Short mmCIF file of C-alpha atoms and ligand atoms in Angstrom, two decimals:
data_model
loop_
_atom_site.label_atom_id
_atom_site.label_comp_id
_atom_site.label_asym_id
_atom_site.label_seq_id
_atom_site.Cartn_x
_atom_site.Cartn_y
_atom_site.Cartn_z
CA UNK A 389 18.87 -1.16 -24.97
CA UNK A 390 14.99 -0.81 -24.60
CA UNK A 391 13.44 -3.04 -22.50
CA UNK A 392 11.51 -4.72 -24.87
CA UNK A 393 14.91 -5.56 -26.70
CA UNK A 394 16.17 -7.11 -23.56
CA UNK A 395 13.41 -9.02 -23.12
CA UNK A 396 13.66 -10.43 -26.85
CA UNK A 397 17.31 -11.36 -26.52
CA UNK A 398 16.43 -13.48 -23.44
CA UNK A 399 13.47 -15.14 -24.61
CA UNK A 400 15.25 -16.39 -27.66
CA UNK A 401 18.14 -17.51 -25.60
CA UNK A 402 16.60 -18.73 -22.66
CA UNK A 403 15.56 -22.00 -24.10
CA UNK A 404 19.39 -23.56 -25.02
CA UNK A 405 20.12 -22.37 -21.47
CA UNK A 406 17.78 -24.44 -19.56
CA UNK A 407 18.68 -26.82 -22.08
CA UNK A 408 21.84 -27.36 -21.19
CA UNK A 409 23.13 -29.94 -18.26
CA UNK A 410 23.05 -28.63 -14.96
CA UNK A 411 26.62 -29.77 -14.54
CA UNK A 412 27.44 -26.92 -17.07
CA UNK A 413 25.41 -24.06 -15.02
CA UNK A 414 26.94 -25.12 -11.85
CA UNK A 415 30.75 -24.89 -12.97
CA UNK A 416 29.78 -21.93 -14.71
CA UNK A 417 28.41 -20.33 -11.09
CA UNK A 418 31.36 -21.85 -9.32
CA UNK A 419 33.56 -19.99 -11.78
CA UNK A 420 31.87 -16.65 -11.31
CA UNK A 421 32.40 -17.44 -7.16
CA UNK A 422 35.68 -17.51 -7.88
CA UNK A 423 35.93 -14.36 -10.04
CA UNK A 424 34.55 -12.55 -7.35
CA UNK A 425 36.91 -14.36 -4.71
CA UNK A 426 39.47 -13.08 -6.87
CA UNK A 427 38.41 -9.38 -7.35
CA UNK A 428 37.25 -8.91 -3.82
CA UNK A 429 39.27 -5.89 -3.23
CA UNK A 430 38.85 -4.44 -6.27
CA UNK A 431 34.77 -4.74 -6.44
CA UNK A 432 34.32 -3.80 -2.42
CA UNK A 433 36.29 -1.02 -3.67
CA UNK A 434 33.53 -0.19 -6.27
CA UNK A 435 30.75 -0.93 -3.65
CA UNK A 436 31.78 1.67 -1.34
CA UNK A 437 32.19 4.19 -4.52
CA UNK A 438 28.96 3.59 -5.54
CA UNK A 439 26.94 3.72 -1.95
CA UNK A 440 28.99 5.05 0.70
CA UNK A 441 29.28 1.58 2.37
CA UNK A 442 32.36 1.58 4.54
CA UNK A 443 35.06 -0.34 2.67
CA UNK A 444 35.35 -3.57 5.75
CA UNK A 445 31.91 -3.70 5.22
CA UNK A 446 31.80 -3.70 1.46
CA UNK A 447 34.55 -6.66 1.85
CA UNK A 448 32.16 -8.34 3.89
CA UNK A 449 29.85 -8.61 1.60
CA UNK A 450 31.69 -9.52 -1.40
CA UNK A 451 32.83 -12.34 1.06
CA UNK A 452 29.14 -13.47 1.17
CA UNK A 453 29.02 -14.08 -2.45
CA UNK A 454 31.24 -17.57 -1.54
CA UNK A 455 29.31 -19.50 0.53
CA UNK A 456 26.02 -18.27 -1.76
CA UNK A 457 27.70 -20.16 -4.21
CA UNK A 458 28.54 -22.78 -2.22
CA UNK A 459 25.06 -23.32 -0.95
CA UNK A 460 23.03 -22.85 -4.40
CA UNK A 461 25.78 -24.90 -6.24
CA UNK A 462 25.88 -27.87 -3.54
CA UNK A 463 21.77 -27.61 -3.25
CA UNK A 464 20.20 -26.75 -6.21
CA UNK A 465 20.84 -30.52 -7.79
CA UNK A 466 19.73 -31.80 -4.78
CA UNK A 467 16.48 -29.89 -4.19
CA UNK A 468 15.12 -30.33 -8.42
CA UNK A 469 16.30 -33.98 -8.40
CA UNK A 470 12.83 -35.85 -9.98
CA UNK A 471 11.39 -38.13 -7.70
CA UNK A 472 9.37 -40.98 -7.90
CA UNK A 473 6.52 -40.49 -5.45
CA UNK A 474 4.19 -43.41 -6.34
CA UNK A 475 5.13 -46.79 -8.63
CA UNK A 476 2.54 -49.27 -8.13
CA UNK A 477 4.22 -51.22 -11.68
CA UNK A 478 0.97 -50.11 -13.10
CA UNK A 479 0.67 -46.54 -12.89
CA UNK A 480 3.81 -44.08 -11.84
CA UNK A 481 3.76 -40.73 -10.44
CA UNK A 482 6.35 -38.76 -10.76
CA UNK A 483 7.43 -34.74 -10.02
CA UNK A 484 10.07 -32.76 -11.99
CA UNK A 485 10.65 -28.95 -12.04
CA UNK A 486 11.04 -26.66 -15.38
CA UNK A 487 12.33 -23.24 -15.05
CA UNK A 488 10.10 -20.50 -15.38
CA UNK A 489 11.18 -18.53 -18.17
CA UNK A 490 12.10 -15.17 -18.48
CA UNK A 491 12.15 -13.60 -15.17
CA UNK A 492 12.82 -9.84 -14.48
CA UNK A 493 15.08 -9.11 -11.45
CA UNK A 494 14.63 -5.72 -9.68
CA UNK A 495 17.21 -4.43 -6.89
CA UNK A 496 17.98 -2.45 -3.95
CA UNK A 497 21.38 -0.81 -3.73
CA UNK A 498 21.95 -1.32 0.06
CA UNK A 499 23.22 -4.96 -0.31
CA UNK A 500 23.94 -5.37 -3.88
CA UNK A 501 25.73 -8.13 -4.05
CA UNK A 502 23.61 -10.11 -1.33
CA UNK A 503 20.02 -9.39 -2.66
CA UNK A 504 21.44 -9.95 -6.54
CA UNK A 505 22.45 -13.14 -6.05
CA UNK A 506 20.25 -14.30 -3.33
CA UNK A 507 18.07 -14.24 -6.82
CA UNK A 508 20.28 -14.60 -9.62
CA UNK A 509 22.08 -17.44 -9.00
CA UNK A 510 19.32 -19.91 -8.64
CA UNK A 511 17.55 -18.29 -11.16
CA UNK A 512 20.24 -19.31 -13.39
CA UNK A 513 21.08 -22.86 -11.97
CA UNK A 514 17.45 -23.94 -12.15
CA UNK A 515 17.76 -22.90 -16.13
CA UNK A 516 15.96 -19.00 -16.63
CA UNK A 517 17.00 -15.90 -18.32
CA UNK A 518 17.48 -13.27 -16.00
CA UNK A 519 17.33 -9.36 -16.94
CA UNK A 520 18.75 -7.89 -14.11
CA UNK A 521 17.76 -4.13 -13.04
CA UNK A 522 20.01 -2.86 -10.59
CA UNK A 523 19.63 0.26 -8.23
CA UNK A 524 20.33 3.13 -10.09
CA UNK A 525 22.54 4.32 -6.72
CA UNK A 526 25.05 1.48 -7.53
CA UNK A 527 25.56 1.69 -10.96
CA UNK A 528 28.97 0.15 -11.52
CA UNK A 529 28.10 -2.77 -9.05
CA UNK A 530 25.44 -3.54 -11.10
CA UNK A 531 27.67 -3.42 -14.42
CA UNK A 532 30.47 -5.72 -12.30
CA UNK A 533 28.00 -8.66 -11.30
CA UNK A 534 27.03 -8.78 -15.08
CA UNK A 535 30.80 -8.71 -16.53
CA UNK A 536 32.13 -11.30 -14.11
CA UNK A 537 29.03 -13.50 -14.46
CA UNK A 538 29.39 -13.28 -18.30
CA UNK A 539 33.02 -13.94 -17.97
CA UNK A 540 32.45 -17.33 -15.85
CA UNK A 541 30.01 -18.43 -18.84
CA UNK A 542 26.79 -16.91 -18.91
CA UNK A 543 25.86 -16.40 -22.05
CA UNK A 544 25.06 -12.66 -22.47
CA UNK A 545 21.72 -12.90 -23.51
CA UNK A 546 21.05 -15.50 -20.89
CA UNK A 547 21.91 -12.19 -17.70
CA UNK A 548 21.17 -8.87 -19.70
CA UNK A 549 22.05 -5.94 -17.52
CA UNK A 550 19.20 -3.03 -17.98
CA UNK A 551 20.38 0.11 -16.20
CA UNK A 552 18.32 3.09 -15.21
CA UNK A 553 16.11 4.48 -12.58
CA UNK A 554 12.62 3.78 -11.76
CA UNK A 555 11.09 4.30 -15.43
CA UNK A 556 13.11 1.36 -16.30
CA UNK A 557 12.15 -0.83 -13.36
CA UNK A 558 8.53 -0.17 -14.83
CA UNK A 559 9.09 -0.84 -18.44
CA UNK A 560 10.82 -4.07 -17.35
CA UNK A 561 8.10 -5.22 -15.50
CA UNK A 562 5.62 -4.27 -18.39
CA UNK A 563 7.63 -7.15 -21.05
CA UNK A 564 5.68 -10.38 -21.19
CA UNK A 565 8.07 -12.38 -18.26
CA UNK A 566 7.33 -15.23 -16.60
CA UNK A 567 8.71 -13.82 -12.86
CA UNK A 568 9.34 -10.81 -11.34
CA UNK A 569 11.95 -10.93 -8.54
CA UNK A 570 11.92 -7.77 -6.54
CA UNK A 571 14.15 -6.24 -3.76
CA UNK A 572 12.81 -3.18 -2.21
CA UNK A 573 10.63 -0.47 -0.54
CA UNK A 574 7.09 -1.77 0.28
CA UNK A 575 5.81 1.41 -1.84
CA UNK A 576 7.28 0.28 -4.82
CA UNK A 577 6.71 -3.77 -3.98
CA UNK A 578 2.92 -2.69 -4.25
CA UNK A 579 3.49 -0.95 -7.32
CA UNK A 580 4.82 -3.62 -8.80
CA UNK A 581 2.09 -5.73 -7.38
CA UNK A 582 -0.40 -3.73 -8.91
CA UNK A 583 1.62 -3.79 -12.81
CA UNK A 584 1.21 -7.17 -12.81
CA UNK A 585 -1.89 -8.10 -11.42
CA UNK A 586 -3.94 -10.42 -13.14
CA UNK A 587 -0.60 -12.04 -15.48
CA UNK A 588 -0.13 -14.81 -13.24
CA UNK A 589 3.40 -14.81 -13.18
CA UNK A 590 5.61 -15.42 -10.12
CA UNK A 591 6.06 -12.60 -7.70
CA UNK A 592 8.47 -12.29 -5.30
CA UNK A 593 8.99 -9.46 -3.56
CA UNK A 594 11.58 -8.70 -0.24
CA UNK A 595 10.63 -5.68 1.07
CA UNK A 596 11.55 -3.38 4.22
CA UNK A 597 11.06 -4.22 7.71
CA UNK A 598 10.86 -2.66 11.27
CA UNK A 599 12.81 -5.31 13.01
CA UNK A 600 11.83 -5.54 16.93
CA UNK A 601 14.11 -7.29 19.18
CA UNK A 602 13.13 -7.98 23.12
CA UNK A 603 16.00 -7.73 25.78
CA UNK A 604 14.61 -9.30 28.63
CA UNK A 605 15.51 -9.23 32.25
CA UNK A 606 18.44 -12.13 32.81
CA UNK A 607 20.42 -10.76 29.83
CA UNK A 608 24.48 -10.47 29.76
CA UNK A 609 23.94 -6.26 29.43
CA UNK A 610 27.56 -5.74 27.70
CA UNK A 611 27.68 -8.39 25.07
CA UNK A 612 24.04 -7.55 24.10
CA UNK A 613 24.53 -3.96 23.53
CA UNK A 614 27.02 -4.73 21.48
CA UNK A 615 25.30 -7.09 19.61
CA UNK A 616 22.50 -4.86 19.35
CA UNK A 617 24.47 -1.61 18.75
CA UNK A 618 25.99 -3.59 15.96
CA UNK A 619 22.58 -4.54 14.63
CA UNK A 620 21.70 -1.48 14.39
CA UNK A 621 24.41 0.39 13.05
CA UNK A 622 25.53 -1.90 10.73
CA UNK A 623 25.74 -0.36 7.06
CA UNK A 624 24.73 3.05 8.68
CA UNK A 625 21.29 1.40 9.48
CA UNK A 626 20.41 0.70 5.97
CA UNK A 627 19.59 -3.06 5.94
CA UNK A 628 16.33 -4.29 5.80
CA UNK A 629 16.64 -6.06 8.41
CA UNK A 630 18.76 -3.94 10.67
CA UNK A 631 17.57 -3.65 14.44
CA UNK A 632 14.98 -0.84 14.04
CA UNK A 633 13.07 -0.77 17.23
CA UNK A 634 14.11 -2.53 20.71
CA UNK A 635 12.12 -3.05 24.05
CA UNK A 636 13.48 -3.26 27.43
CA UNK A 637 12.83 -5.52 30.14
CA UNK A 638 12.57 -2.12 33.16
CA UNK A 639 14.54 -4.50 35.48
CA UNK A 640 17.67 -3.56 33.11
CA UNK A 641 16.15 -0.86 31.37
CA UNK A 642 18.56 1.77 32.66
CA UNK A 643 21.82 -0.38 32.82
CA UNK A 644 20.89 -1.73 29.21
CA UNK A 645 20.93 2.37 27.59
CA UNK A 646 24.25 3.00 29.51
CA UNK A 647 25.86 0.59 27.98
CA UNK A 648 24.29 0.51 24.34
CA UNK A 649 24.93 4.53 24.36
CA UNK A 650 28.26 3.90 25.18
CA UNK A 651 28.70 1.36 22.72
CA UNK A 652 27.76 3.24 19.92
CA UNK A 653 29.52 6.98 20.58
CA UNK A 654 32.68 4.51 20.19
CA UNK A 655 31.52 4.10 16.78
CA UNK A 656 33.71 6.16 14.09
CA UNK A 657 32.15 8.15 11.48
CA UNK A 658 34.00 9.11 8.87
CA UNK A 659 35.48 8.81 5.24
CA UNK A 660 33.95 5.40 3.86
CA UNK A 661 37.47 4.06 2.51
CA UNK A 662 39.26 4.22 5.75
CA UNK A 663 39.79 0.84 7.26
CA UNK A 664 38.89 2.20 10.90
CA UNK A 665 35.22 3.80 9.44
CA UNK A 666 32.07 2.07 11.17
CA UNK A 667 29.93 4.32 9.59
CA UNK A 668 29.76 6.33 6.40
CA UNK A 669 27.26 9.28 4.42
CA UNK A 670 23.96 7.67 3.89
CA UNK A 671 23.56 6.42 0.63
CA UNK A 672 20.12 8.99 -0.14
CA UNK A 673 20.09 12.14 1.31
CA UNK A 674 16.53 12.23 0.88
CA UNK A 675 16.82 9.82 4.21
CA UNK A 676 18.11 13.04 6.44
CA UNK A 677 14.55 14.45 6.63
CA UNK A 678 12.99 11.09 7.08
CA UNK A 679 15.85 10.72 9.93
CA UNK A 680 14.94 14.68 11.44
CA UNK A 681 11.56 13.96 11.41
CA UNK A 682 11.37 10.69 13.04
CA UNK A 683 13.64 12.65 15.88
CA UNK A 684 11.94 15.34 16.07
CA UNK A 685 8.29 13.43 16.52
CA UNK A 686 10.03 11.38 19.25
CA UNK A 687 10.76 14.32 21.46
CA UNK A 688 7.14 15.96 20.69
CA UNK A 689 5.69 12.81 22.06
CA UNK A 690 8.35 12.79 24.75
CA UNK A 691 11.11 10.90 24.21
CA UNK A 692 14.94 11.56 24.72
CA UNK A 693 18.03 11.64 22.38
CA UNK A 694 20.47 10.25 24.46
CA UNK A 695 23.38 10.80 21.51
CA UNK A 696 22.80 12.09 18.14
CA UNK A 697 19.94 13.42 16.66
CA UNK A 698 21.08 16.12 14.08
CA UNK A 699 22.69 16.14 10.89
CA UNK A 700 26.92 16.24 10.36
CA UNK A 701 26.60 19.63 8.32
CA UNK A 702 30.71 19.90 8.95
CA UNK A 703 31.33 17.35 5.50
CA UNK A 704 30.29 16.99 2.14
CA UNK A 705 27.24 14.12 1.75
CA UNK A 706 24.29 13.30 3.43
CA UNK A 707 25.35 12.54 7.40
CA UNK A 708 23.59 11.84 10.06
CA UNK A 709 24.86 11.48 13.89
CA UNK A 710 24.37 7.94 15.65
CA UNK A 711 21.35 8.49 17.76
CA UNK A 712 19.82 6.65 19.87
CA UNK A 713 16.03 7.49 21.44
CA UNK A 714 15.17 6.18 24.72
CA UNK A 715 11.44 6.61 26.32
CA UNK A 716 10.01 5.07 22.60
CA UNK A 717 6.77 4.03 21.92
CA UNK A 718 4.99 2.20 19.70
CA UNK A 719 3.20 5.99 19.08
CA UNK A 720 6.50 7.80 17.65
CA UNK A 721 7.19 7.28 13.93
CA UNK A 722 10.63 5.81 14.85
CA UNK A 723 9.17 2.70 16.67
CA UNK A 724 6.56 2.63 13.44
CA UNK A 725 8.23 3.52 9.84
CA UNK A 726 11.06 2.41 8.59
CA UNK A 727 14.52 4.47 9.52
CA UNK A 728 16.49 3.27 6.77
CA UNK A 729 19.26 5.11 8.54
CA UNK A 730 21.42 5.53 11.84
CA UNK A 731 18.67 6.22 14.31
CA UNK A 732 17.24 3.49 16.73
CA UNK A 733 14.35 3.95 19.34
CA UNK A 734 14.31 2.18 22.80
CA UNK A 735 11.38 1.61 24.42
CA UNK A 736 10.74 -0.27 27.90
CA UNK A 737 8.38 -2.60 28.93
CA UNK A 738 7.29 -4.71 31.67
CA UNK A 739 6.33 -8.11 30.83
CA UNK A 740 7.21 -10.47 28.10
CA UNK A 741 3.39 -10.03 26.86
CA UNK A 742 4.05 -7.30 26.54
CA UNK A 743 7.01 -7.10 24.65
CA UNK A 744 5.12 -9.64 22.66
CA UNK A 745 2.57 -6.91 21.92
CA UNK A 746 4.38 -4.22 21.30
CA UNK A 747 6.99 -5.99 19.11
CA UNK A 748 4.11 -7.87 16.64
CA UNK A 749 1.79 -4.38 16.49
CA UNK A 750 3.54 -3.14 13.14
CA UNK A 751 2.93 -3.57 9.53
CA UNK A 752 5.97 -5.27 8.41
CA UNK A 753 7.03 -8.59 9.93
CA UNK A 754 10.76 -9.70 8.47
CA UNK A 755 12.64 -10.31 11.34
CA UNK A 756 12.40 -10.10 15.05
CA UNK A 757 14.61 -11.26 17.88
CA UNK A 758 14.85 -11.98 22.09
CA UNK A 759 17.87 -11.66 23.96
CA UNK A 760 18.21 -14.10 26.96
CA UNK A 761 19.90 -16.65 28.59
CA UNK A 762 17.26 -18.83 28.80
CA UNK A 763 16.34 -20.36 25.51
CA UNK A 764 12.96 -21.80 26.31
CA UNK A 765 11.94 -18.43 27.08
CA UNK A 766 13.35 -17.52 23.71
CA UNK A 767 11.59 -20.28 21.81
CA UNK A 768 8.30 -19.79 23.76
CA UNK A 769 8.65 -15.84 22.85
CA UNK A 770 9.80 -16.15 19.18
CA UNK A 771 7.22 -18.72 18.57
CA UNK A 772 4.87 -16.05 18.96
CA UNK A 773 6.03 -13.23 16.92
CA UNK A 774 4.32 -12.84 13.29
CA UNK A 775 7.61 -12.60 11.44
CA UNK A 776 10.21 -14.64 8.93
CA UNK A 777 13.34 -14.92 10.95
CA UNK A 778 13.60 -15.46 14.77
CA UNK A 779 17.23 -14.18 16.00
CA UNK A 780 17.88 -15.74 19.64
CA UNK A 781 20.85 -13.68 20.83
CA UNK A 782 21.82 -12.54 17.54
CA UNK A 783 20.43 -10.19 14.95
CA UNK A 784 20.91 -8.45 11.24
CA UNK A 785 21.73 -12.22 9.95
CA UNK A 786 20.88 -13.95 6.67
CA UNK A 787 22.06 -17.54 6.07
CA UNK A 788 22.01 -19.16 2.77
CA UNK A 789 20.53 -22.09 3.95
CA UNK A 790 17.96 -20.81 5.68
CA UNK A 791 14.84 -19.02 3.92
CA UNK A 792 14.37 -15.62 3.84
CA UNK A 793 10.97 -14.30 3.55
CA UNK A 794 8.79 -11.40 5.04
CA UNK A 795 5.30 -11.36 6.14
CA UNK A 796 2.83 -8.52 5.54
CA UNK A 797 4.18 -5.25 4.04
CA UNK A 798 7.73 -7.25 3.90
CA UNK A 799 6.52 -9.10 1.43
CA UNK A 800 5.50 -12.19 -0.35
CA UNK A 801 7.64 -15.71 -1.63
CA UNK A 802 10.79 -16.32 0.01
CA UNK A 803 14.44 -16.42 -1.31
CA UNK A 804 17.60 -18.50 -0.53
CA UNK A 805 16.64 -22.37 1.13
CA UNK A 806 15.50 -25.18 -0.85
CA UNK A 807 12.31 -22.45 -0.94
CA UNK A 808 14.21 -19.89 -2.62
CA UNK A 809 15.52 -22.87 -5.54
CA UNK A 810 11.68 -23.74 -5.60
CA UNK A 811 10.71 -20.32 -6.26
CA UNK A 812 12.31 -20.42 -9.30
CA UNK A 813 10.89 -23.28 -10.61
CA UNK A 814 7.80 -24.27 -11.64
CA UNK A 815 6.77 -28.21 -10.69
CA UNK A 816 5.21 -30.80 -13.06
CA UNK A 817 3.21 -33.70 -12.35
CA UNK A 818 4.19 -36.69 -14.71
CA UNK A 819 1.00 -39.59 -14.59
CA UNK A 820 2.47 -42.63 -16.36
CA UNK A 821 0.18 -45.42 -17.10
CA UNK A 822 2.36 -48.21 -18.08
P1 NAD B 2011 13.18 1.21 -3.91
O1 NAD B 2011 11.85 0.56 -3.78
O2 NAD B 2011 13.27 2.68 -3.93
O3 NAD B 2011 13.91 0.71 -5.25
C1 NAD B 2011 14.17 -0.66 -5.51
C2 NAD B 2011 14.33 -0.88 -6.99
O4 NAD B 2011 13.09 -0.66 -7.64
C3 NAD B 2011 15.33 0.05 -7.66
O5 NAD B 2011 16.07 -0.69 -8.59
C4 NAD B 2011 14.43 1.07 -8.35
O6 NAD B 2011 15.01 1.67 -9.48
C5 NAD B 2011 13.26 0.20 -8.76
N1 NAD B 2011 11.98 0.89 -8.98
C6 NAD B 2011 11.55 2.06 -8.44
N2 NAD B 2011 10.29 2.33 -8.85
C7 NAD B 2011 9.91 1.31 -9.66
C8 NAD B 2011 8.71 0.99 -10.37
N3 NAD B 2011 7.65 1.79 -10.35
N4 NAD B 2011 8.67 -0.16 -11.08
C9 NAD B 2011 9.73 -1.00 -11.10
N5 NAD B 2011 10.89 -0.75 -10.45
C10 NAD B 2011 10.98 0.38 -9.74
O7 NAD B 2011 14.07 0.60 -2.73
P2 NAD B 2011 15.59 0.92 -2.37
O8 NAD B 2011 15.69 2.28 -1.81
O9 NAD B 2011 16.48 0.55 -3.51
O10 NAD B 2011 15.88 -0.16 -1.23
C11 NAD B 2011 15.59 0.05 0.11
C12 NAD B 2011 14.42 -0.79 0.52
O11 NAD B 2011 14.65 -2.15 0.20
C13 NAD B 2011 14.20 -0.76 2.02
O12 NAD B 2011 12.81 -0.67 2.29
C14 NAD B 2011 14.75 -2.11 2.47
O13 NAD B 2011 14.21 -2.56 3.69
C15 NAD B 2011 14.37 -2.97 1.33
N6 NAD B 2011 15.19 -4.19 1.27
C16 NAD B 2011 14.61 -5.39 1.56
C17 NAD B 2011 15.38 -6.55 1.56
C18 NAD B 2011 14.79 -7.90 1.88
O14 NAD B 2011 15.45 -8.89 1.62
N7 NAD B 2011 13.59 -7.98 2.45
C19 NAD B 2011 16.75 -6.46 1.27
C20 NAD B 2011 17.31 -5.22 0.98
C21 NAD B 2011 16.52 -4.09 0.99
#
């Protein structure tokens, strides 16, 4: 179907949808949570198909649909309820919320299921139509969140699946909607930007990161390479918020490596639907050169590979060792574009200003994180940092009830939180003169 036609089917429907009582949307979502609940296995098993995503982690993730549903199901009512902010018996003010529309949702393929409903479901509780482009790399993910959300209730012409590559992503966001909800690179978040300046529709856009985190010098070293390790690892590196660059207090600089190198040539690589796989092919073997050359600038400018830093040429797919760079700097492409892959830089410093410094001097600012025991230092640190989410002792984490929204080139508006219900809302002002 054209995008045009999808567009037309939604805008006709979208009306009786808002229309109807929010009770009705909500068992309708809670239905689809447990639809998913029910298919986990079968749908992680599609996941890892689709993307490579090792098959504990692609059960993972279907097991953060649940408490997605919980939260948008349990706050939604809450956060539209109208309230009365002024009622002098004279003259009442009052604010309510309408859904916007039509709105156009655009995705990544690294967490489908996360970043689709981070958008779709309050799109649909707060009363839109939602045409729903997935990543062309996960195909049959895409196709599964639209069958089991049409099979809970959603009317299909309220969630219309449009499937293709990027020349569909732009002839969506060319129909007259009311909001585009995008998931993605910051070169195609601009793009987007760009199509539909000057419509003065809603934009939201999550975009990529280069996610700093500080280990300072009173840290726990084992736990926190872990911890880190796992940050960075984690879906073969390909989260947007995945631990892409970390700085070293030089009190523990040396001890930290040891044990974060250590940590991570325990990881095993291998085939994606074997339960003991930490990490899998990358999802776009594109990535590989983007990986070589970020490894191979490092060294120029005098860094080290402690483990890693080639391709797996022995398999079929796109693989790419664990590697870990020590020596980084802020001057090496892999402490300043995003990896997208299993590569990490390490870099040491000698004050917390600056680790400050170094961590904030990047384009992106999604995440960032310190590790310490002392959490006034933490607060004091994070408190500084230009960035969405401050981890203390913990990293690579999204909560539903928390916002989740990136400065700079990681974009604009904010999903999940009362702000992500807001975002897909629009308020009105009600003046009643009695
Ligand atoms: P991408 O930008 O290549 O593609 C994203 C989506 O946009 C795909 O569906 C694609 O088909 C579509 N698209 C491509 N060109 C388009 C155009 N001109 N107009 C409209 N749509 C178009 O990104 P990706 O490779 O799918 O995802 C990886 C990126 O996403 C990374 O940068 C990652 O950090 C980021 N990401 C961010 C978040 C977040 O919440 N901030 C979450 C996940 C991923």
């Amino acid at each position: 179907m054209s995008a045009a036609g999808a567009f037309a089917r939604a805008a006709a429907a979208a009306p009786g949808w808002a229309a109807r009582p929010l009770e009705e949307r909500v068992a309708i979502i809670r239905r689809f949570g447990d639809l998913v609940e029910r298919d986990r296995d079968r749908l992680a098993a599609i996941l890892t198909d689709d993307m490579g995503k090792p098959i504990t982690q692609s059960r993972n993730e279907l097991a953060g649909v649940g408490p997605r549903v919980d939260y948008f199901v349990d706050a939604v009512p809450r956060v539209l309820r109208p309230t009365t902010v002024h009622d002098d018996g004279e003259l009442v003010e009052q604010v309510g919320y309408e859904p916007l529309g039509v709105v156009a949702n655009i995705s990544a393929w690294n967490y489908p299921w996360f970043v689709g409903t981070n958008v779709q479901l309050p799109a649909l509780l707060t009363g839109n139509a939602v045409l729903y482009k997935p990543s062309e790399l996960v195909p049959r993910t895409g196709e599964a969140i639209t069958e089991l959300l049409h099979a809970a209730g959603v009317p299909e012409d309220v969630f219309v699946l449009v499937p293709g590559g990027p020349g569909a992503g732009a002839a969506l966001v060319e129909q007259p909607v009311d909001g585009v909800f995008f998931t993605g690179s910051y070169a195609t978040g601009r793009r987007i930007a760009e199509a539909v300046a000057g419509r003065m529709i809603r934009l939201q856009l999550e975009l990529g990161g280069k996610d700093p985190i500080y280990v300072t010098d009173d840290v726990d070293l084992e736990p926190a390479a872990a911890s880190l390790a796992d940050g960075a690892f984690y879906n073969n590196g390909q989260s947007c918020c995945s631990v892409e660059r970390i700085y070293v207090h030089e009190a523990v600089y040396e001890a930290f490596v040891e044990a974060f190198v250590a940590v991570v040539e325990g990881f095993v690589v291998g085939d994606p639907h074997d339960e003991r796989t930490y990490l899998g092919p990358l999802a776009r073997p594109e990535q590989l050169e983007v990986l070589e050359a970020q490894v191979a600038d490092a060294v120029a400018k005098g860094a080290v590979v402690r483990t890693g830093g080639h391709r797996l040429a022995d398999r079929p797919g796109a693989w790419f060792a664990p590697t870990v760079i020590t020596g980084a700097t802020n001057e090496m492409l892999v402490m300043r574009e995003e990896s997208f892959g299993p590569v990490i830089g390490i870099g040491v410093v000698a004050s917390d200003d600056e680790a400050v410094a170094l961590m904030n001097d990047t384009d992106y600012g999604l995440t960032a994180g310190v590790y310490t025991r002392d959490e006034q230092r933490a607060r004091r640190l994070l408190a500084r940092l230009d960035v969405g989410s401050a981890y203390w002792n913990c990293c690579d984490r999204v909560s539903p009830r928390l916002p989740w929204s990136g400065r700079h080139h990681s974009g604009i508006g904010a999903t999940l939180g009362a702000a992500g219900i807001l975002a897909c809302v629009q308020p009105k002002a009600w003046h009643l003169r009695r």
